[in-house]
GROMACS .gro file of C-alpha atoms in nm:
model
  504
    1MET     CA    1   4.409  -8.607  11.227
    2THR     CA    2   4.372  -8.475  10.842
    3LEU     CA    3   4.528  -8.179  10.707
    4THR     CA    4   4.207  -7.963  10.761
    5GLN     CA    5   4.269  -7.988  11.130
    6ILE     CA    6   4.582  -7.907  11.140
    7LYS     CA    7   4.530  -7.483  11.243
    8ARG     CA    8   4.797  -7.241  11.118
    9MET     CA    9   4.959  -6.962  11.336
   10PRO     CA   10   5.034  -6.659  11.159
   11THR     CA   11   5.401  -6.546  11.204
   12GLY     CA   12   5.331  -6.191  11.119
   13CYS     CA   13   5.649  -6.195  10.899
   14PRO     CA   14   5.570  -6.008  10.596
   15GLY     CA   15   5.590  -6.296  10.298
   16LEU     CA   16   5.697  -6.581  10.492
   17ASP     CA   17   5.297  -6.659  10.602
   18HIS     CA   18   5.265  -6.731  10.221
   19VAL     CA   19   5.578  -6.943  10.188
   20LEU     CA   20   5.435  -7.129  10.496
   21ALA     CA   21   5.058  -7.148  10.288
   22GLY     CA   22   4.929  -6.928  10.618
   23GLY     CA   23   5.147  -6.986  10.935
   24LEU     CA   24   5.322  -7.242  11.124
   25PRO     CA   25   5.145  -7.536  11.263
   26GLU     CA   26   4.949  -7.471  11.602
   27GLY     CA   27   5.100  -7.679  11.892
   28ARG     CA   28   5.423  -7.769  11.731
   29SER     CA   29   5.819  -7.685  11.725
   30THR     CA   30   5.982  -7.555  11.429
   31LEU     CA   31   6.363  -7.522  11.415
   32VAL     CA   32   6.519  -7.277  11.243
   33SER     CA   33   6.893  -7.323  11.094
   34GLY     CA   34   7.118  -7.131  10.935
   35THR     CA   35   7.472  -6.999  10.921
   36ALA     CA   36   7.626  -6.678  11.087
   37GLY     CA   37   7.445  -6.384  10.983
   38SER     CA   38   7.161  -6.539  10.832
   39GLY     CA   39   6.927  -6.419  11.059
   40LYS     CA   40   6.804  -6.670  11.289
   41THR     CA   41   6.779  -6.473  11.612
   42VAL     CA   42   6.597  -6.188  11.433
   43LEU     CA   43   6.375  -6.442  11.297
   44ALA     CA   44   6.324  -6.567  11.674
   45LEU     CA   45   6.253  -6.212  11.804
   46GLN     CA   46   6.008  -6.111  11.527
   47PHE     CA   47   5.817  -6.436  11.575
   48LEU     CA   48   5.745  -6.346  11.916
   49HIS     CA   49   5.753  -5.961  11.834
   50ASP     CA   50   5.497  -5.961  11.584
   51GLY     CA   51   5.264  -6.254  11.742
   52LEU     CA   52   5.199  -5.972  12.041
   53ARG     CA   53   5.171  -5.690  11.796
   54ASP     CA   54   4.920  -5.882  11.524
   55TYR     CA   55   4.740  -6.128  11.745
   56GLU     CA   56   4.829  -6.051  12.106
   57GLN     CA   57   4.950  -6.402  12.167
   58PRO     CA   58   5.227  -6.370  12.455
   59GLY     CA   59   5.561  -6.476  12.424
   60VAL     CA   60   5.850  -6.611  12.624
   61PHE     CA   61   6.212  -6.631  12.515
   62ILE     CA   62   6.441  -6.859  12.617
   63THR     CA   63   6.871  -6.800  12.521
   64PHE     CA   64   7.141  -6.990  12.550
   65GLU     CA   65   7.368  -6.757  12.410
   66GLU     CA   66   7.290  -6.387  12.402
   67ARG     CA   67   7.211  -6.197  12.733
   68PRO     CA   68   6.866  -6.037  12.757
   69GLU     CA   69   6.969  -5.696  12.783
   70GLN     CA   70   7.153  -5.807  12.414
   71LEU     CA   71   6.855  -5.918  12.288
   72ARG     CA   72   6.673  -5.564  12.392
   73ALA     CA   73   6.925  -5.352  12.246
   74ASN     CA   74   6.933  -5.565  11.931
   75ALA     CA   75   6.587  -5.582  11.904
   76ALA     CA   76   6.547  -5.188  11.962
   77SER     CA   77   6.742  -5.194  11.612
   78LEU     CA   78   6.464  -5.303  11.431
   79GLY     CA   79   6.187  -5.132  11.597
   80PHE     CA   80   6.109  -5.396  11.821
   81ASP     CA   81   6.050  -5.202  12.186
   82ILE     CA   82   6.091  -5.554  12.399
   83ALA     CA   83   6.118  -5.345  12.766
   84LYS     CA   84   5.754  -5.233  12.701
   85LEU     CA   85   5.620  -5.546  12.637
   86GLU     CA   86   5.795  -5.693  12.943
   87GLU     CA   87   5.702  -5.426  13.156
   88GLN     CA   88   5.337  -5.522  13.014
   89GLY     CA   89   5.391  -5.872  13.115
   90LYS     CA   90   5.383  -6.006  12.814
   91TRP     CA   91   5.698  -6.114  12.725
   92LEU     CA   92   5.895  -6.280  12.953
   93PHE     CA   93   6.281  -6.415  12.897
   94VAL     CA   94   6.433  -6.708  13.077
   95ASP     CA   95   6.797  -6.667  13.045
   96ALA     CA   96   7.034  -6.996  13.018
   97SER     CA   97   7.289  -6.820  12.881
   98TYR     CA   98   7.649  -6.914  12.961
   99SER     CA   99   7.807  -6.661  13.242
  100PRO     CA  100   8.192  -6.705  13.256
  101ASP     CA  101   8.130  -6.540  13.645
  102ARG     CA  102   7.907  -6.889  13.689
  103ASP     CA  103   8.089  -7.224  13.771
  104GLU     CA  104   7.868  -7.490  13.514
  105GLN     CA  105   8.052  -7.818  13.667
  106GLN     CA  106   7.852  -8.091  13.594
  107VAL     CA  107   7.784  -8.307  13.925
  108GLY     CA  108   7.586  -8.648  13.776
  109PRO     CA  109   7.426  -8.678  13.463
  110PHE     CA  110   7.332  -8.411  13.285
  111ASP     CA  111   6.976  -8.267  13.217
  112PHE     CA  112   6.734  -7.988  13.148
  113GLY     CA  113   6.503  -8.074  13.483
  114ALA     CA  114   6.578  -7.739  13.644
  115LEU     CA  115   6.530  -7.564  13.283
  116LEU     CA  116   6.190  -7.735  13.230
  117LEU     CA  117   6.082  -7.570  13.554
  118ARG     CA  118   6.161  -7.242  13.481
  119LEU     CA  119   6.005  -7.324  13.127
  120ARG     CA  120   5.708  -7.381  13.231
  121HIS     CA  121   5.644  -7.111  13.513
  122ALA     CA  122   5.761  -6.869  13.253
  123VAL     CA  123   5.464  -7.010  13.014
  124GLU     CA  124   5.226  -7.019  13.254
  125GLN     CA  125   5.319  -6.717  13.446
  126VAL     CA  126   5.276  -6.494  13.115
  127GLY     CA  127   5.002  -6.702  12.935
  128ALA     CA  128   5.203  -6.731  12.644
  129THR     CA  129   5.139  -6.919  12.298
  130ARG     CA  130   5.492  -6.876  12.144
  131VAL     CA  131   5.802  -6.996  12.260
  132ALA     CA  132   6.166  -6.925  12.106
  133LEU     CA  133   6.503  -7.115  12.205
  134ASP     CA  134   6.780  -6.923  12.076
  135SER     CA  135   7.012  -7.138  12.027
  136ILE     CA  136   7.032  -7.460  12.062
  137GLY     CA  137   7.378  -7.463  11.907
  138ALA     CA  138   7.517  -7.311  12.247
  139VAL     CA  139   7.398  -7.600  12.421
  140PHE     CA  140   7.651  -7.860  12.239
  141THR     CA  141   7.929  -7.654  12.290
  142ARG     CA  142   7.877  -7.651  12.695
  143TYR     CA  143   7.836  -8.034  12.714
  144GLN     CA  144   7.974  -8.340  12.562
  145ASP     CA  145   7.725  -8.638  12.481
  146ALA     CA  146   7.511  -8.511  12.189
  147ASN     CA  147   7.312  -8.831  12.272
  148VAL     CA  148   7.219  -8.685  12.646
  149VAL     CA  149   7.167  -8.354  12.471
  150ARG     CA  150   6.978  -8.463  12.188
  151ARG     CA  151   6.708  -8.674  12.452
  152GLU     CA  152   6.688  -8.391  12.668
  153LEU     CA  153   6.596  -8.155  12.383
  154MET     CA  154   6.335  -8.411  12.295
  155ARG     CA  155   6.200  -8.368  12.651
  156VAL     CA  156   6.187  -7.961  12.582
  157THR     CA  157   6.008  -7.976  12.255
  158GLU     CA  158   5.758  -8.251  12.422
  159LEU     CA  159   5.714  -8.016  12.739
  160LEU     CA  160   5.662  -7.710  12.433
  161ARG     CA  161   5.367  -7.969  12.329
  162GLU     CA  162   5.239  -8.043  12.657
  163LEU     CA  163   5.203  -7.671  12.695
  164GLY     CA  164   5.032  -7.641  12.396
  165VAL     CA  165   5.252  -7.364  12.234
  166THR     CA  166   5.378  -7.284  11.938
  167ALA     CA  167   5.765  -7.262  11.947
  168VAL     CA  168   6.063  -7.194  11.668
  169VAL     CA  169   6.407  -7.309  11.779
  170THR     CA  170   6.692  -7.192  11.645
  171SER     CA  171   7.056  -7.364  11.546
  172GLU     CA  172   7.373  -7.280  11.359
  173ARG     CA  173   7.474  -7.508  11.076
  174ALA     CA  174   7.871  -7.498  10.909
  175GLU     CA  175   7.751  -7.489  10.580
  176GLU     CA  176   7.513  -7.331  10.343
  177TYR     CA  177   7.433  -7.652  10.165
  178GLY     CA  178   7.562  -7.919  10.383
  179GLN     CA  179   7.362  -8.073  10.691
  180ILE     CA  180   7.099  -7.938  10.860
  181GLY     CA  181   7.250  -7.886  11.213
  182ARG     CA  182   7.603  -7.860  11.359
  183HIS     CA  183   7.570  -8.168  11.531
  184GLY     CA  184   7.321  -8.366  11.332
  185VAL     CA  185   7.067  -8.417  11.552
  186GLU     CA  186   6.852  -8.081  11.582
  187GLU     CA  187   6.611  -8.134  11.284
  188PHE     CA  188   6.542  -8.476  11.502
  189VAL     CA  189   6.365  -8.274  11.816
  190CYS     CA  190   6.147  -8.053  11.576
  191ASP     CA  191   5.860  -8.129  11.355
  192ASN     CA  192   5.925  -7.867  11.093
  193VAL     CA  193   6.264  -7.706  10.948
  194ILE     CA  194   6.330  -7.358  10.813
  195VAL     CA  195   6.667  -7.328  10.661
  196LEU     CA  196   6.781  -6.969  10.657
  197ARG     CA  197   7.092  -6.930  10.417
  198ASN     CA  198   7.356  -6.619  10.326
  199ALA     CA  199   7.540  -6.759  10.076
  200LEU     CA  200   7.831  -6.548   9.846
  201GLU     CA  201   7.774  -6.520   9.549
  202GLU     CA  202   7.997  -6.327   9.271
  203GLU     CA  203   8.106  -6.096   9.610
  204THR     CA  204   7.752  -6.000   9.701
  205ARG     CA  205   7.600  -6.176   9.973
  206ARG     CA  206   7.228  -6.342   9.943
  207ARG     CA  207   6.971  -6.392  10.195
  208THR     CA  208   6.730  -6.668  10.134
  209ILE     CA  209   6.498  -6.872  10.313
  210GLU     CA  210   6.394  -7.265  10.273
  211VAL     CA  211   6.107  -7.463  10.434
  212LEU     CA  212   6.256  -7.782  10.410
  213LYS     CA  213   6.013  -8.004  10.591
  214MET     CA  214   5.630  -7.925  10.743
  215ARG     CA  215   5.468  -8.222  10.927
  216GLY     CA  216   5.144  -8.301  10.751
  217VAL     CA  217   5.064  -7.951  10.588
  218ASP     CA  218   5.138  -7.795  10.258
  219HIS     CA  219   5.388  -7.573  10.151
  220LEU     CA  220   5.577  -7.324   9.901
  221THR     CA  221   5.882  -7.529   9.795
  222GLY     CA  222   6.207  -7.405   9.690
  223GLU     CA  223   6.452  -7.100   9.817
  224PHE     CA  224   6.296  -6.721   9.896
  225PRO     CA  225   6.470  -6.429   9.892
  226PHE     CA  226   6.479  -6.204  10.190
  227THR     CA  227   6.590  -5.911  10.357
  228ILE     CA  228   6.605  -5.737  10.667
  229VAL     CA  229   6.417  -5.403  10.693
  230PRO     CA  230   6.498  -5.143  11.014
  231HIS     CA  231   6.143  -5.114  11.173
  232SER     CA  232   5.970  -5.439  10.992
  233GLY     CA  233   6.227  -5.718  11.033
  234ILE     CA  234   6.279  -6.018  10.819
  235VAL     CA  235   6.097  -5.956  10.486
  236VAL     CA  236   6.060  -6.231  10.265
  237ILE     CA  237   6.007  -6.121   9.880
  238THR     CA  238   5.738  -6.350   9.736
  239LEU     CA  239   5.471  -6.338   9.451
  240GLU     CA  240   5.210  -6.307   9.703
  241ASN     CA  241   4.846  -6.112   9.570
  242THR     CA  242   5.043  -6.131   9.211
  243ALA     CA  243   4.879  -6.415   9.029
  244LEU     CA  244   4.817  -6.397   8.685
  245ASN     CA  245   4.453  -6.334   8.748
  246ALA     CA  246   4.447  -5.939   8.768
  247PRO     CA  247   4.224  -5.789   8.533
  248SER     CA  248   4.412  -5.599   8.186
  249ALA     CA  249   4.254  -5.229   8.137
  250ASP     CA  250   4.149  -5.135   7.808
  251GLU     CA  251   4.159  -4.762   7.864
  252ARG     CA  252   4.471  -4.609   7.687
  253ILE     CA  253   4.718  -4.325   7.850
  254HIS     CA  254   4.894  -4.034   7.672
  255SER     CA  255   5.281  -4.137   7.660
  256GLY     CA  256   5.372  -3.809   7.638
  257LEU     CA  257   5.442  -3.815   7.266
  258THR     CA  258   5.182  -3.776   7.039
  259GLU     CA  259   5.365  -3.931   6.735
  260LEU     CA  260   5.453  -4.228   6.972
  261ASP     CA  261   5.060  -4.233   7.078
  262GLU     CA  262   5.015  -4.286   6.682
  263MET     CA  263   5.253  -4.511   6.636
  264CYS     CA  264   5.076  -4.720   6.944
  265ASN     CA  265   4.729  -4.693   6.772
  266GLY     CA  266   4.573  -4.470   7.050
  267GLY     CA  267   4.874  -4.455   7.320
  268MET     CA  268   4.979  -4.687   7.571
  269PHE     CA  269   4.763  -4.933   7.767
  270ARG     CA  270   4.717  -4.824   8.146
  271ASP     CA  271   4.832  -5.114   8.317
  272SER     CA  272   5.137  -5.171   8.092
  273ILE     CA  273   5.458  -5.256   8.162
  274ASN     CA  274   5.679  -5.045   7.892
  275LEU     CA  275   6.042  -5.081   7.828
  276VAL     CA  276   6.309  -4.871   7.623
  277SER     CA  277   6.611  -5.022   7.515
  278GLY     CA  278   6.885  -4.818   7.391
  279ALA     CA  279   7.222  -4.718   7.375
  280THR     CA  280   7.389  -4.443   7.588
  281GLY     CA  281   7.278  -4.079   7.484
  282THR     CA  282   7.002  -4.215   7.250
  283GLY     CA  283   6.722  -4.021   7.500
  284LYS     CA  284   6.609  -4.282   7.714
  285THR     CA  285   6.559  -4.055   8.031
  286LEU     CA  286   6.436  -3.777   7.790
  287LEU     CA  287   6.179  -4.056   7.717
  288VAL     CA  288   6.114  -4.116   8.079
  289SER     CA  289   6.067  -3.743   8.095
  290GLU     CA  290   5.823  -3.693   7.821
  291PHE     CA  291   5.586  -3.985   7.992
  292THR     CA  292   5.584  -3.800   8.355
  293ARG     CA  293   5.504  -3.465   8.185
  294GLY     CA  294   5.226  -3.666   7.954
  295GLY     CA  295   5.085  -3.787   8.288
  296ALA     CA  296   5.117  -3.436   8.473
  297SER     CA  297   4.899  -3.290   8.160
  298ARG     CA  298   4.617  -3.559   8.272
  299GLY     CA  299   4.665  -3.475   8.597
  300GLU     CA  300   4.814  -3.799   8.676
  301ARG     CA  301   5.069  -3.857   8.951
  302SER     CA  302   5.426  -4.009   8.843
  303LEU     CA  303   5.711  -4.164   9.085
  304ILE     CA  304   6.021  -4.163   8.909
  305PHE     CA  305   6.332  -4.431   9.071
  306SER     CA  306   6.685  -4.276   8.922
  307PHE     CA  307   6.941  -4.506   9.012
  308GLU     CA  308   7.184  -4.318   8.775
  309GLU     CA  309   7.111  -3.909   8.817
  310SER     CA  310   7.024  -3.731   9.094
  311ARG     CA  311   6.725  -3.553   9.124
  312SER     CA  312   6.880  -3.189   9.056
  313GLN     CA  313   7.034  -3.357   8.761
  314LEU     CA  314   6.688  -3.484   8.656
  315PHE     CA  315   6.529  -3.142   8.700
  316ARG     CA  316   6.815  -2.969   8.514
  317ASN     CA  317   6.812  -3.165   8.230
  318ALA     CA  318   6.409  -3.120   8.213
  319ALA     CA  319   6.452  -2.785   8.200
  320GLY     CA  320   6.680  -2.823   7.891
  321TRP     CA  321   6.383  -2.959   7.691
  322GLY     CA  322   6.128  -2.729   7.845
  323MET     CA  323   5.993  -2.890   8.113
  324ASP     CA  324   5.941  -2.734   8.490
  325PHE     CA  325   5.982  -3.028   8.661
  326GLU     CA  326   6.018  -2.805   9.016
  327ASP     CA  327   5.683  -2.678   8.947
  328LEU     CA  328   5.538  -3.010   8.881
  329GLU     CA  329   5.667  -3.113   9.207
  330ALA     CA  330   5.537  -2.859   9.388
  331LYS     CA  331   5.190  -2.932   9.277
  332GLY     CA  332   5.289  -3.283   9.383
  333PHE     CA  333   5.247  -3.449   8.984
  334ILE     CA  334   5.616  -3.581   9.024
  335ARG     CA  335   5.829  -3.715   9.315
  336VAL     CA  336   6.185  -3.862   9.279
  337GLU     CA  337   6.365  -4.131   9.416
  338ALA     CA  338   6.734  -4.105   9.354
  339ALA     CA  339   6.989  -4.342   9.503
  340TYR     CA  340   7.300  -4.520   9.376
  341PRO     CA  341   7.229  -4.881   9.311
  342GLU     CA  342   7.512  -5.033   9.535
  343ILE     CA  343   7.369  -4.838   9.866
  344ARG     CA  344   7.106  -5.209   9.924
  345SER     CA  345   7.069  -5.507   9.754
  346LEU     CA  346   6.820  -5.573   9.509
  347GLU     CA  347   6.587  -5.724   9.786
  348ASP     CA  348   6.612  -5.400   9.966
  349HIS     CA  349   6.545  -5.232   9.661
  350LEU     CA  350   6.241  -5.421   9.576
  351VAL     CA  351   6.161  -5.318   9.937
  352GLN     CA  352   6.177  -4.966   9.917
  353ILE     CA  353   6.014  -4.967   9.561
  354LYS     CA  354   5.674  -5.098   9.706
  355ARG     CA  355   5.723  -4.889  10.005
  356VAL     CA  356   5.726  -4.578   9.812
  357VAL     CA  357   5.440  -4.665   9.586
  358GLU     CA  358   5.245  -4.765   9.869
  359GLU     CA  359   5.260  -4.396  10.007
  360TYR     CA  360   5.264  -4.222   9.707
  361GLN     CA  361   5.017  -4.386   9.503
  362PRO     CA  362   5.101  -4.287   9.169
  363HIS     CA  363   4.944  -4.305   8.816
  364ARG     CA  364   5.252  -4.367   8.647
  365ILE     CA  365   5.611  -4.505   8.759
  366ALA     CA  366   5.928  -4.456   8.586
  367ILE     CA  367   6.236  -4.692   8.670
  368ASP     CA  368   6.576  -4.521   8.475
  369SER     CA  369   6.760  -4.788   8.471
  370LEU     CA  370   6.711  -5.158   8.513
  371SER     CA  371   7.107  -5.178   8.389
  372ALA     CA  372   7.229  -4.993   8.653
  373LEU     CA  373   7.057  -5.232   8.914
  374GLU     CA  374   7.182  -5.519   8.671
  375ARG     CA  375   7.518  -5.500   8.762
  376ILE     CA  376   7.525  -5.496   9.147
  377ALA     CA  377   7.389  -5.844   9.173
  378PRO     CA  378   7.394  -6.233   9.016
  379GLU     CA  379   7.204  -6.298   8.711
  380ARG     CA  380   6.982  -6.514   8.915
  381SER     CA  381   6.907  -6.215   9.156
  382TYR     CA  382   6.845  -6.005   8.898
  383ARG     CA  383   6.602  -6.233   8.726
  384GLU     CA  384   6.381  -6.285   9.053
  385PHE     CA  385   6.390  -5.891   9.115
  386LEU     CA  386   6.243  -5.834   8.773
  387ILE     CA  387   5.977  -6.108   8.835
  388GLY     CA  388   5.901  -5.947   9.178
  389LEU     CA  389   5.884  -5.569   8.990
  390THR     CA  390   5.677  -5.649   8.714
  391ALA     CA  391   5.438  -5.897   8.918
  392TYR     CA  392   5.410  -5.620   9.158
  393ILE     CA  393   5.339  -5.329   8.869
  394LYS     CA  394   5.093  -5.526   8.723
  395HIS     CA  395   4.929  -5.584   9.054
  396CYS     CA  396   4.879  -5.221   9.123
  397GLN     CA  397   4.729  -5.128   8.768
  398VAL     CA  398   4.972  -4.849   8.660
  399ALA     CA  399   5.154  -4.757   8.387
  400ALA     CA  400   5.524  -4.816   8.401
  401LEU     CA  401   5.830  -4.734   8.209
  402LEU     CA  402   6.123  -4.897   8.255
  403THR     CA  403   6.471  -4.823   8.088
  404SER     CA  404   6.811  -5.076   7.995
  405SER     CA  405   7.086  -4.958   7.799
  406ALA     CA  406   7.203  -5.188   7.496
  407ARG     CA  407   7.566  -5.296   7.459
  408ASN     CA  408   7.679  -5.212   7.160
  409LEU     CA  409   7.634  -4.847   7.043
  410LEU     CA  410   7.458  -4.927   6.687
  411GLY     CA  411   7.243  -5.184   6.793
  412ALA     CA  412   7.265  -5.531   6.693
  413THR     CA  413   7.178  -5.605   7.080
  414SER     CA  414   6.896  -5.817   7.197
  415VAL     CA  415   6.713  -5.708   7.455
  416THR     CA  416   6.587  -6.070   7.539
  417ASP     CA  417   6.926  -6.099   7.724
  418ALA     CA  418   6.793  -5.907   8.029
  419HIS     CA  419   6.537  -6.118   8.095
  420ILE     CA  420   6.312  -5.854   8.107
  421SER     CA  421   6.176  -5.864   7.714
  422THR     CA  422   5.889  -6.136   7.799
  423LEU     CA  423   5.801  -5.933   8.123
  424THR     CA  424   5.687  -5.663   7.963
  425ASP     CA  425   5.408  -5.559   7.739
  426MET     CA  426   5.541  -5.267   7.496
  427ILE     CA  427   5.910  -5.267   7.333
  428MET     CA  428   6.072  -4.953   7.205
  429LEU     CA  429   6.408  -4.972   7.056
  430LEU     CA  430   6.595  -4.646   7.021
  431ARG     CA  431   6.916  -4.656   6.798
  432TYR     CA  432   7.200  -4.451   6.613
  433VAL     CA  433   7.200  -4.430   6.259
  434GLU     CA  434   7.489  -4.373   6.076
  435ILE     CA  435   7.433  -4.288   5.719
  436GLY     CA  436   7.684  -4.070   5.513
  437GLY     CA  437   7.910  -4.001   5.826
  438ALA     CA  438   7.652  -3.851   5.991
  439VAL     CA  439   7.453  -4.005   6.294
  440ARG     CA  440   7.128  -3.978   6.365
  441ARG     CA  441   6.836  -4.123   6.545
  442GLY     CA  442   6.548  -4.408   6.495
  443PHE     CA  443   6.307  -4.529   6.705
  444MET     CA  444   6.092  -4.829   6.683
  445VAL     CA  445   5.803  -4.974   6.891
  446LEU     CA  446   5.931  -5.321   6.874
  447LYS     CA  447   5.633  -5.516   7.051
  448LEU     CA  448   5.273  -5.388   7.195
  449ARG     CA  449   5.122  -5.676   7.337
  450GLY     CA  450   4.668  -5.630   7.222
  451SER     CA  451   4.705  -5.395   6.992
  452THR     CA  452   4.834  -5.305   6.651
  453HIS     CA  453   5.112  -5.071   6.617
  454ASP     CA  454   5.352  -4.906   6.374
  455LYS     CA  455   5.618  -5.151   6.287
  456GLN     CA  456   5.863  -4.895   6.091
  457ILE     CA  457   6.165  -4.740   6.218
  458HIS     CA  458   6.115  -4.371   6.268
  459GLU     CA  459   6.383  -4.082   6.255
  460PHE     CA  460   6.383  -3.906   6.579
  461VAL     CA  461   6.548  -3.562   6.696
  462ILE     CA  462   6.645  -3.399   7.010
  463ASP     CA  463   6.564  -3.027   7.068
  464SER     CA  464   6.492  -2.741   7.325
  465ASN     CA  465   6.141  -2.879   7.346
  466GLY     CA  466   6.236  -3.238   7.370
  467MET     CA  467   6.173  -3.561   7.142
  468ARG     CA  468   6.022  -3.531   6.846
  469ILE     CA  469   5.940  -3.831   6.616
  470GLY     CA  470   5.937  -3.810   6.273
  471ALA     CA  471   5.896  -4.000   5.925
  472PRO     CA  472   6.026  -4.362   5.908
  473PHE     CA  473   6.353  -4.389   5.740
  474ARG     CA  474   6.255  -4.498   5.362
  475ASP     CA  475   6.585  -4.563   5.211
  476VAL     CA  476   6.792  -4.721   5.447
  477THR     CA  477   6.831  -5.074   5.540
  478GLY     CA  478   7.012  -5.308   5.843
  479ILE     CA  479   6.956  -5.055   6.145
  480LEU     CA  480   6.854  -5.292   6.404
  481ALA     CA  481   7.156  -5.497   6.270
  482GLY     CA  482   7.368  -5.205   6.361
  483SER     CA  483   7.490  -5.198   5.993
  484PRO     CA  484   7.239  -4.912   5.781
  485GLN     CA  485   7.254  -4.894   5.426
  486ARG     CA  486   7.120  -4.661   5.183
  487VAL     CA  487   6.866  -4.839   4.935
  488ALA     CA  488   6.669  -4.768   4.659
  489VAL     CA  489   6.268  -4.751   4.706
  490LEU     CA  490   6.035  -4.632   4.439
  491GLU     CA  491   5.769  -4.446   4.571
  492GLU     CA  492   5.515  -4.700   4.471
  493GLU     CA  493   5.687  -4.956   4.656
  494TYR     CA  494   5.725  -4.786   4.950
  495ASP     CA  495   5.340  -4.740   4.922
  496ASP     CA  496   5.291  -5.130   4.922
  497MET     CA  497   5.500  -5.190   5.192
  498ARG     CA  498   5.337  -4.947   5.438
  499TYR     CA  499   4.990  -5.073   5.293
  500MET     CA  500   5.135  -5.428   5.396
  501PHE     CA  501   5.268  -5.372   5.704
  502ASN     CA  502   5.038  -5.125   5.874
  503GLY     CA  503   4.710  -5.167   5.696
  504ASP     CA  504   4.666  -4.829   5.569
   0.00000   0.00000   0.00000
């Protein structure tokens, strides 16, 4: 059989089918192995539920551990109405779970003969095309001879193959990065192996999924983060539909500040990702407000994700700068989603961002700030979050303004430390400048892809009308290094330097 002859069955699980390059191979069994809390039972339930919801494919769920009533209640918390599907004759439970009320003394050699008959009857009764077995590890705890259990499990998988159904078989493992199954035989009774992990990294749990083995078909390799979302189930975070082939817009948009547009040779690009880096109090959130007001002045909707300030605080601060965000919100030009980063994982935050963007359909997105999100997760998780976030924004073809806090008050910090600089189209630096015992503020466009830009450090002030960018510092050097010093610059030398760097 060639690769093209092996049909795929979509799981319906968001992101997972992308990792599986289309879905699970039809008519085969897939082992889903993981530690406690990794999501094995959820995946088994979702495989059957989404198959019915999206593809009208009936299913049979064989439970060796939890009772059917427990599974119905757990599924209901995810928004899966299993009882309704049972009433419609499209879902059937086969209860093989242990009950202390039943006497399970073995008489003679142990075999799955009775279970095989029940399985065949259940599949034929509902016309099932999908089957889930959860969890075969419970069988090993009740019977001593692992070789016999392995033989009987192989009889089960052979029957599943004979019936032409696609099956998911769950099993426990003792370690996140140890042997595949707890008893060392589980992976040999199935054609494919998927590993779920719930590893502890820097006091934070992080769920990932890895396709370890898929016989005869292609798939993506490596670990992919996932989360479990109410009313959705498992959502795998991938770069699906975000390849580097999206068209680039030549259209320029108003940044919110006329002076900044002039520094950018006409404004930001419509589909650009723009980063603002600066120490606390330099004006990053104010720039977000100007960006939002600039969009509203052109009839564009802006979506603000605030991870440091509440909605009321943002609106109060905006009022102090002469911006009526209450009125803009009432007119539908602004929506604010404010939440502490610690209330959910980075994967959950990314899923939430995507959900709100799809619902609101903004022209502009602002995230204030990335530094608040960075503190809640290990470096690897944060890096994957940034890649997923920026790829999604590019896919949406909207302008984005992201803020990040510099670690040092007076500069001398590289924005490349946050893994974000290479993912952005434009970088703006806000800096404190100490001169003669007074603190002033400096603004610079460090990077702007696809366009010339002003390369000088301009002084700016904040007043009751917001941010006003003025002339460049002419007699100060060492601002980016955090050690500004006055220098004497003749007028003709200044004109020569301006022509050299700006071409005017």
